[in-house]
Short mmCIF file of C-alpha atoms in Angstrom, two decimals:
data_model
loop_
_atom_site.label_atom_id
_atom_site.label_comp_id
_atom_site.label_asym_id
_atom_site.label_seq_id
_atom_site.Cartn_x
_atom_site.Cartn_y
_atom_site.Cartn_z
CA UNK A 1 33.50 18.23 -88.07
CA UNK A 2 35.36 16.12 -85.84
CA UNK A 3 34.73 12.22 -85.76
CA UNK A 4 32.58 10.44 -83.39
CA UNK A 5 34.56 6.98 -82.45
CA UNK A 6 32.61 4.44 -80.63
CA UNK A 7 31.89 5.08 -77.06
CA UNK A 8 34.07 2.69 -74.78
CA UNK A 9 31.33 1.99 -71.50
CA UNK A 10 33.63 1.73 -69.10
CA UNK A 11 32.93 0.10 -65.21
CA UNK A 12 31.70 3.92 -63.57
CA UNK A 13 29.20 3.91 -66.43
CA UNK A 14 27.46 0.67 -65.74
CA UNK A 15 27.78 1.53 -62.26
CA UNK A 16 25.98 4.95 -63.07
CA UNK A 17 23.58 3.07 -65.50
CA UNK A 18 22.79 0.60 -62.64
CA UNK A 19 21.72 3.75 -60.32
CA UNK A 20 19.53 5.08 -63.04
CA UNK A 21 17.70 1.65 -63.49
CA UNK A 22 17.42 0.99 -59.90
CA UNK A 23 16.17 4.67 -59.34
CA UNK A 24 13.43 3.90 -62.33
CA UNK A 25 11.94 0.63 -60.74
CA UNK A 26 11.44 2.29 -57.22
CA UNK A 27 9.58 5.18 -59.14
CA UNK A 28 7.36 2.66 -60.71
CA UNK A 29 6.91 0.82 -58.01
CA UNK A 30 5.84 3.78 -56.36
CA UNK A 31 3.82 4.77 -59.28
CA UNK A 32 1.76 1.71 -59.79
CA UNK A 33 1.39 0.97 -56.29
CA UNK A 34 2.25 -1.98 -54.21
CA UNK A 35 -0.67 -3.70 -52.79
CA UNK A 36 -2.78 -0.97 -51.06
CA UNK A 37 -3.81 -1.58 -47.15
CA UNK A 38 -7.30 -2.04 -48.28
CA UNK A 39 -6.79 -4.56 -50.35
CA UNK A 40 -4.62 -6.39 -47.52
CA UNK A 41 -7.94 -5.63 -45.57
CA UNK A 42 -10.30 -7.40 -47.89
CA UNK A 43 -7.70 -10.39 -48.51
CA UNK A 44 -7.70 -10.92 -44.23
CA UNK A 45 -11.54 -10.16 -44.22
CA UNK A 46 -12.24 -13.24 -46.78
CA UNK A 47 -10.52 -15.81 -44.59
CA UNK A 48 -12.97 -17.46 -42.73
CA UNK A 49 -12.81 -17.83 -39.03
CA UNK A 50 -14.80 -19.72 -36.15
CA UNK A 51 -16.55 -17.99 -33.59
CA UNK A 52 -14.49 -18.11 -30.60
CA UNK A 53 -17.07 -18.41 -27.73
CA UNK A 54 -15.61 -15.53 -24.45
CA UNK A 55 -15.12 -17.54 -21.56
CA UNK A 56 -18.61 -18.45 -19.46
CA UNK A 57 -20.40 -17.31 -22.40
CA UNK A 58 -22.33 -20.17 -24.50
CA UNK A 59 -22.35 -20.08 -28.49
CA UNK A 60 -25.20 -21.46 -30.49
CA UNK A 61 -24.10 -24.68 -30.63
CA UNK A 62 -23.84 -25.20 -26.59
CA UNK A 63 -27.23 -23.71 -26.42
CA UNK A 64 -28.76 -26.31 -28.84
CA UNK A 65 -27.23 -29.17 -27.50
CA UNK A 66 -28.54 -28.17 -23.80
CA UNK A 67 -32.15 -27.61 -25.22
CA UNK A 68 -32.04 -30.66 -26.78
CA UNK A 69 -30.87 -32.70 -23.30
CA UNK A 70 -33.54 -30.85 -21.56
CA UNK A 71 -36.11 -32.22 -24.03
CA UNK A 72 -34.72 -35.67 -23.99
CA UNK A 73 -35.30 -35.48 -20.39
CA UNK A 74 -38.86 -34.00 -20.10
CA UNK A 75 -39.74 -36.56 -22.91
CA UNK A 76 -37.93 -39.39 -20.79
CA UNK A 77 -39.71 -38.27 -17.39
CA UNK A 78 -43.72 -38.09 -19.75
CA UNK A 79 -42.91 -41.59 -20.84
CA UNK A 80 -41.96 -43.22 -17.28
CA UNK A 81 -44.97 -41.27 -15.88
CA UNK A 82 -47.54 -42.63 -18.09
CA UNK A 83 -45.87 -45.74 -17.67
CA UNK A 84 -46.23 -45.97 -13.89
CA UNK A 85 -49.72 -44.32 -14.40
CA UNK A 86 -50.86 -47.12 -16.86
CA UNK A 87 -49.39 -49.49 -14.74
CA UNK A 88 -51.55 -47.86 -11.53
CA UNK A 89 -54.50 -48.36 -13.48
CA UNK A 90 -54.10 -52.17 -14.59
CA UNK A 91 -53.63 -52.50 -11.07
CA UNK A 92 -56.82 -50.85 -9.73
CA UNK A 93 -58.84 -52.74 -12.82
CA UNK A 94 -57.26 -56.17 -11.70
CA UNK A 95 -57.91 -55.53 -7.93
CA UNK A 96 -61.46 -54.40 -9.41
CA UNK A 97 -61.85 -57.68 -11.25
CA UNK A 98 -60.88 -59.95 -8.62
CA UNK A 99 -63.31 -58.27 -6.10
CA UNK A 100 -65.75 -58.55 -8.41
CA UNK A 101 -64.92 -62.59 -8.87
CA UNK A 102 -64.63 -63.47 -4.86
CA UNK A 103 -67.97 -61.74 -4.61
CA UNK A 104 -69.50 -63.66 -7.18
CA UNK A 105 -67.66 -67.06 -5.97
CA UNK A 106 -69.17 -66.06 -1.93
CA UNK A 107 -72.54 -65.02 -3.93
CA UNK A 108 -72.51 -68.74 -5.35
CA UNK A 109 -71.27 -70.42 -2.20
CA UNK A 110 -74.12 -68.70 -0.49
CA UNK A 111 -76.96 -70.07 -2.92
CA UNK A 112 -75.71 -73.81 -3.37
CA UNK A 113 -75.23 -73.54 0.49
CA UNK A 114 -78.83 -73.03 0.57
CA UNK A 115 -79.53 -75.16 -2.21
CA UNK A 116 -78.38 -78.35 -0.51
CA UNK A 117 -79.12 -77.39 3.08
CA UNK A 118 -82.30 -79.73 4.05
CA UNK A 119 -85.90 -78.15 4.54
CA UNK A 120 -86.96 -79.18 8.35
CA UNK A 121 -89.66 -81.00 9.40
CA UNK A 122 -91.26 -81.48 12.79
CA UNK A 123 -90.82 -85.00 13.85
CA UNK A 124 -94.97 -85.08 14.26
CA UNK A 125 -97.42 -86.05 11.96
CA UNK A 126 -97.92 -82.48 10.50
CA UNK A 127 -94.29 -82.74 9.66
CA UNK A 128 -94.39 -86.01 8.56
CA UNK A 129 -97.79 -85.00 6.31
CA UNK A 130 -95.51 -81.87 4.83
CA UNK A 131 -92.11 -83.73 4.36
CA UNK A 132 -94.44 -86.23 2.27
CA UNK A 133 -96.34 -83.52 -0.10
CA UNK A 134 -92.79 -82.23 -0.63
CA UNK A 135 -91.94 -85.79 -2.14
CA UNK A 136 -94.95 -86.33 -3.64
CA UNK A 137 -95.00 -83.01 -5.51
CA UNK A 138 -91.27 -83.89 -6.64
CA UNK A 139 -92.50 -87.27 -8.00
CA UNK A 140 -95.69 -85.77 -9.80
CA UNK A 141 -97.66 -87.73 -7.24
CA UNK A 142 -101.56 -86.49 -6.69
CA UNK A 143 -102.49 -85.61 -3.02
CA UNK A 144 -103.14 -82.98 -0.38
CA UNK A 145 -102.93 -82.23 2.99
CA UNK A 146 -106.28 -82.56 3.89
CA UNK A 147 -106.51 -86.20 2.09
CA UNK A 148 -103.25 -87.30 3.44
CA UNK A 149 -104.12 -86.28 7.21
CA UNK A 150 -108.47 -87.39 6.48
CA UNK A 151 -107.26 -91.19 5.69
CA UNK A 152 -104.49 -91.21 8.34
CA UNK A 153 -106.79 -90.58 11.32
CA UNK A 154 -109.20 -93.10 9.72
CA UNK A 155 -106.63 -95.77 9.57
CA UNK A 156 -104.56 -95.37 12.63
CA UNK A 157 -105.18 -92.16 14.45
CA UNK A 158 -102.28 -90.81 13.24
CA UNK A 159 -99.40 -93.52 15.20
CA UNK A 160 -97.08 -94.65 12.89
CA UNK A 161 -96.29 -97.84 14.92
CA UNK A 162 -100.37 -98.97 14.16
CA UNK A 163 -100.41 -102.64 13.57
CA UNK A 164 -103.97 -104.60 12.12
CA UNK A 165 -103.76 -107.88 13.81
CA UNK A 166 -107.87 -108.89 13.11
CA UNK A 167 -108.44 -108.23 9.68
CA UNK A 168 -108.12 -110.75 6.49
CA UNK A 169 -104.59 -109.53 5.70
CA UNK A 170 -103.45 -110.78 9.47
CA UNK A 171 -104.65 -113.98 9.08
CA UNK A 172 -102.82 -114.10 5.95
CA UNK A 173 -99.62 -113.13 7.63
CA UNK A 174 -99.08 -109.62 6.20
CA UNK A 175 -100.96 -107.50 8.64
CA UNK A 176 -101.21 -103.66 7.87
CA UNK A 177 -99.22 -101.66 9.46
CA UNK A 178 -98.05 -97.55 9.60
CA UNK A 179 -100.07 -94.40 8.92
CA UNK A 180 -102.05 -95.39 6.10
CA UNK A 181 -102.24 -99.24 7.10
CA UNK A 182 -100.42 -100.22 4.10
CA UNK A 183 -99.19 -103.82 3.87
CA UNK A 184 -95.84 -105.25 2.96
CA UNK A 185 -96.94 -106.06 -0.40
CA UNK A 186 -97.95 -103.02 -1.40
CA UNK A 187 -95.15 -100.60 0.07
CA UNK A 188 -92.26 -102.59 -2.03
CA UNK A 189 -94.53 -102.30 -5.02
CA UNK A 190 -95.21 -98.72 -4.33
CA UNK A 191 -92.45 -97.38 -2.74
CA UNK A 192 -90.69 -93.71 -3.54
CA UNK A 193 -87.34 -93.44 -4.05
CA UNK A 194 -85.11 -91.18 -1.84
CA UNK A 195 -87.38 -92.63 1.14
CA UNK A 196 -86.32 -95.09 3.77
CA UNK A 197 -87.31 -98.82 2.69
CA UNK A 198 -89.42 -99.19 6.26
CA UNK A 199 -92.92 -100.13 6.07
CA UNK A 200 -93.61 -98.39 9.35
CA UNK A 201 -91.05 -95.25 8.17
CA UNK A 202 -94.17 -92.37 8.52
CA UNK A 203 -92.59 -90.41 5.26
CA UNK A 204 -92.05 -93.90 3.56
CA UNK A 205 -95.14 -95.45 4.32
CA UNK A 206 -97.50 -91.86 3.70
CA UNK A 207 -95.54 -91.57 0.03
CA UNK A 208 -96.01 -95.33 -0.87
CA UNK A 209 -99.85 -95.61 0.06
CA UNK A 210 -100.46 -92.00 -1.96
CA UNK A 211 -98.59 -93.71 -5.03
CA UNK A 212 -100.67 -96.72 -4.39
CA UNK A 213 -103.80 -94.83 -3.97
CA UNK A 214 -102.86 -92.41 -7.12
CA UNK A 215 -102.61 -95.72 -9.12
CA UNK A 216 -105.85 -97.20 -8.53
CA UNK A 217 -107.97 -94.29 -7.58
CA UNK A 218 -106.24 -91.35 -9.11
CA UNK A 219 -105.38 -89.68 -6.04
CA UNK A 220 -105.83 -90.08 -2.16
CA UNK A 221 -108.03 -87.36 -1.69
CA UNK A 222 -110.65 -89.46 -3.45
CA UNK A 223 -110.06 -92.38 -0.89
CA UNK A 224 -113.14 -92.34 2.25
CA UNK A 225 -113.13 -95.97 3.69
CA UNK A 226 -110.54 -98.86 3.50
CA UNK A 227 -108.89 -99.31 0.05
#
């Protein structure tokens, strides 16, 4: 048998070996598979991407924020109604109130009006007899109408200017004098405030002599003669 010597690998066989190995990766390539179109698919599909809204066409988020201005404003426009309402009605109750208060002032204006006006009296001896009871009845002084105007038509007819220039009281110097013949004496002793200081004053002198007469007799209505 002849001898095998040792292969010398010359430059075509690593050119021919290079083939071969080149030829062997694209088969296994092909045999395992590259990365398949599906699973290109699923690797694009996991990227996450934003909604891109079409033009004219509002996404979510436009919506939302719109709703939410609208709101704003409808809660805006409530609040600046029941402002101007609440501010309507303090109005109305203030315009109320102050009514209420110049009708109560006029109300009060009206009574002290009346309270200080003067009661009139006939400038005759019935007025002069009423003015008088007025007084008297003021000053918790005792008398009527009926003793008042009984002793005045005794004394002097009912003239306020009647002077006594006969009796004891003349000839002492202080004659009588007035309705009720009182004497000067007697009417500064007796006289009632708020009336003129003038003996022959009808009101003044009636008031004094009914004060006198209360005094010593208790009241004029029990007077019948001189006193």
């Amino acid at each position: 048998m002849p001898r095998i010597s040792t292969l010398r690998i010359t430059r075509s066989h690593k050119i021919a070996t290079a083939v071969l190995v080149a030829a062997g990766s694209v088969t296994a390539i092909t045999a395992t598979g590259g990365p398949s179109e599906a699973q290109t698919t699923a690797t694009r599909s996991s990227v996450s991407v934003e909604p891109v809204a079409a033009a004219g066409i509002p996404t979510a988020k436009d919506a939302a924020e719109k709703a939410a201005k609208e709101n704003a404003a409808k809660e805006a426009a409530a609040k600046k109604a029941a402002t101007v309402k609440a501010a309507a009605e303090k109005a109305t109750a203030e315009k109320a109130a102050e009514k209420a208060r110049s009708e109560k002032q006029a109300a009060n204006r009206s009574t002290e009006r009346k309270a200080v006006t003067p009661k009139k009296y006939a400038n005759n001896l019935d007025g002069w007899i009423r003015e008088s009871l007025d007084i008297m009845k003021k000053k918790n002084i005792p008398g009527s109408y009926e003793g008042l105007h009984r002793n005045i038509m005794r004394e002097s007819s009912g003239n306020p200017n009647a002077v006594n220039d006969w009796d004891i009281n003349a000839r002492n110097g202080i004659p009588s004098k007035g309705l009720l013949q009182v004497i000067q004496p007697t009417f500064d002793a007796y006289h009632v405030k708020g009336t003129p200081k003038n003996l022959t004053d009808p009101v003044a002198n009636i008031t004094a002599a009914a004060n006198y007469a209360a005094d010593r007799y208790g009241s004029i209505d029990n007077v019948d003669s001189a006193y």
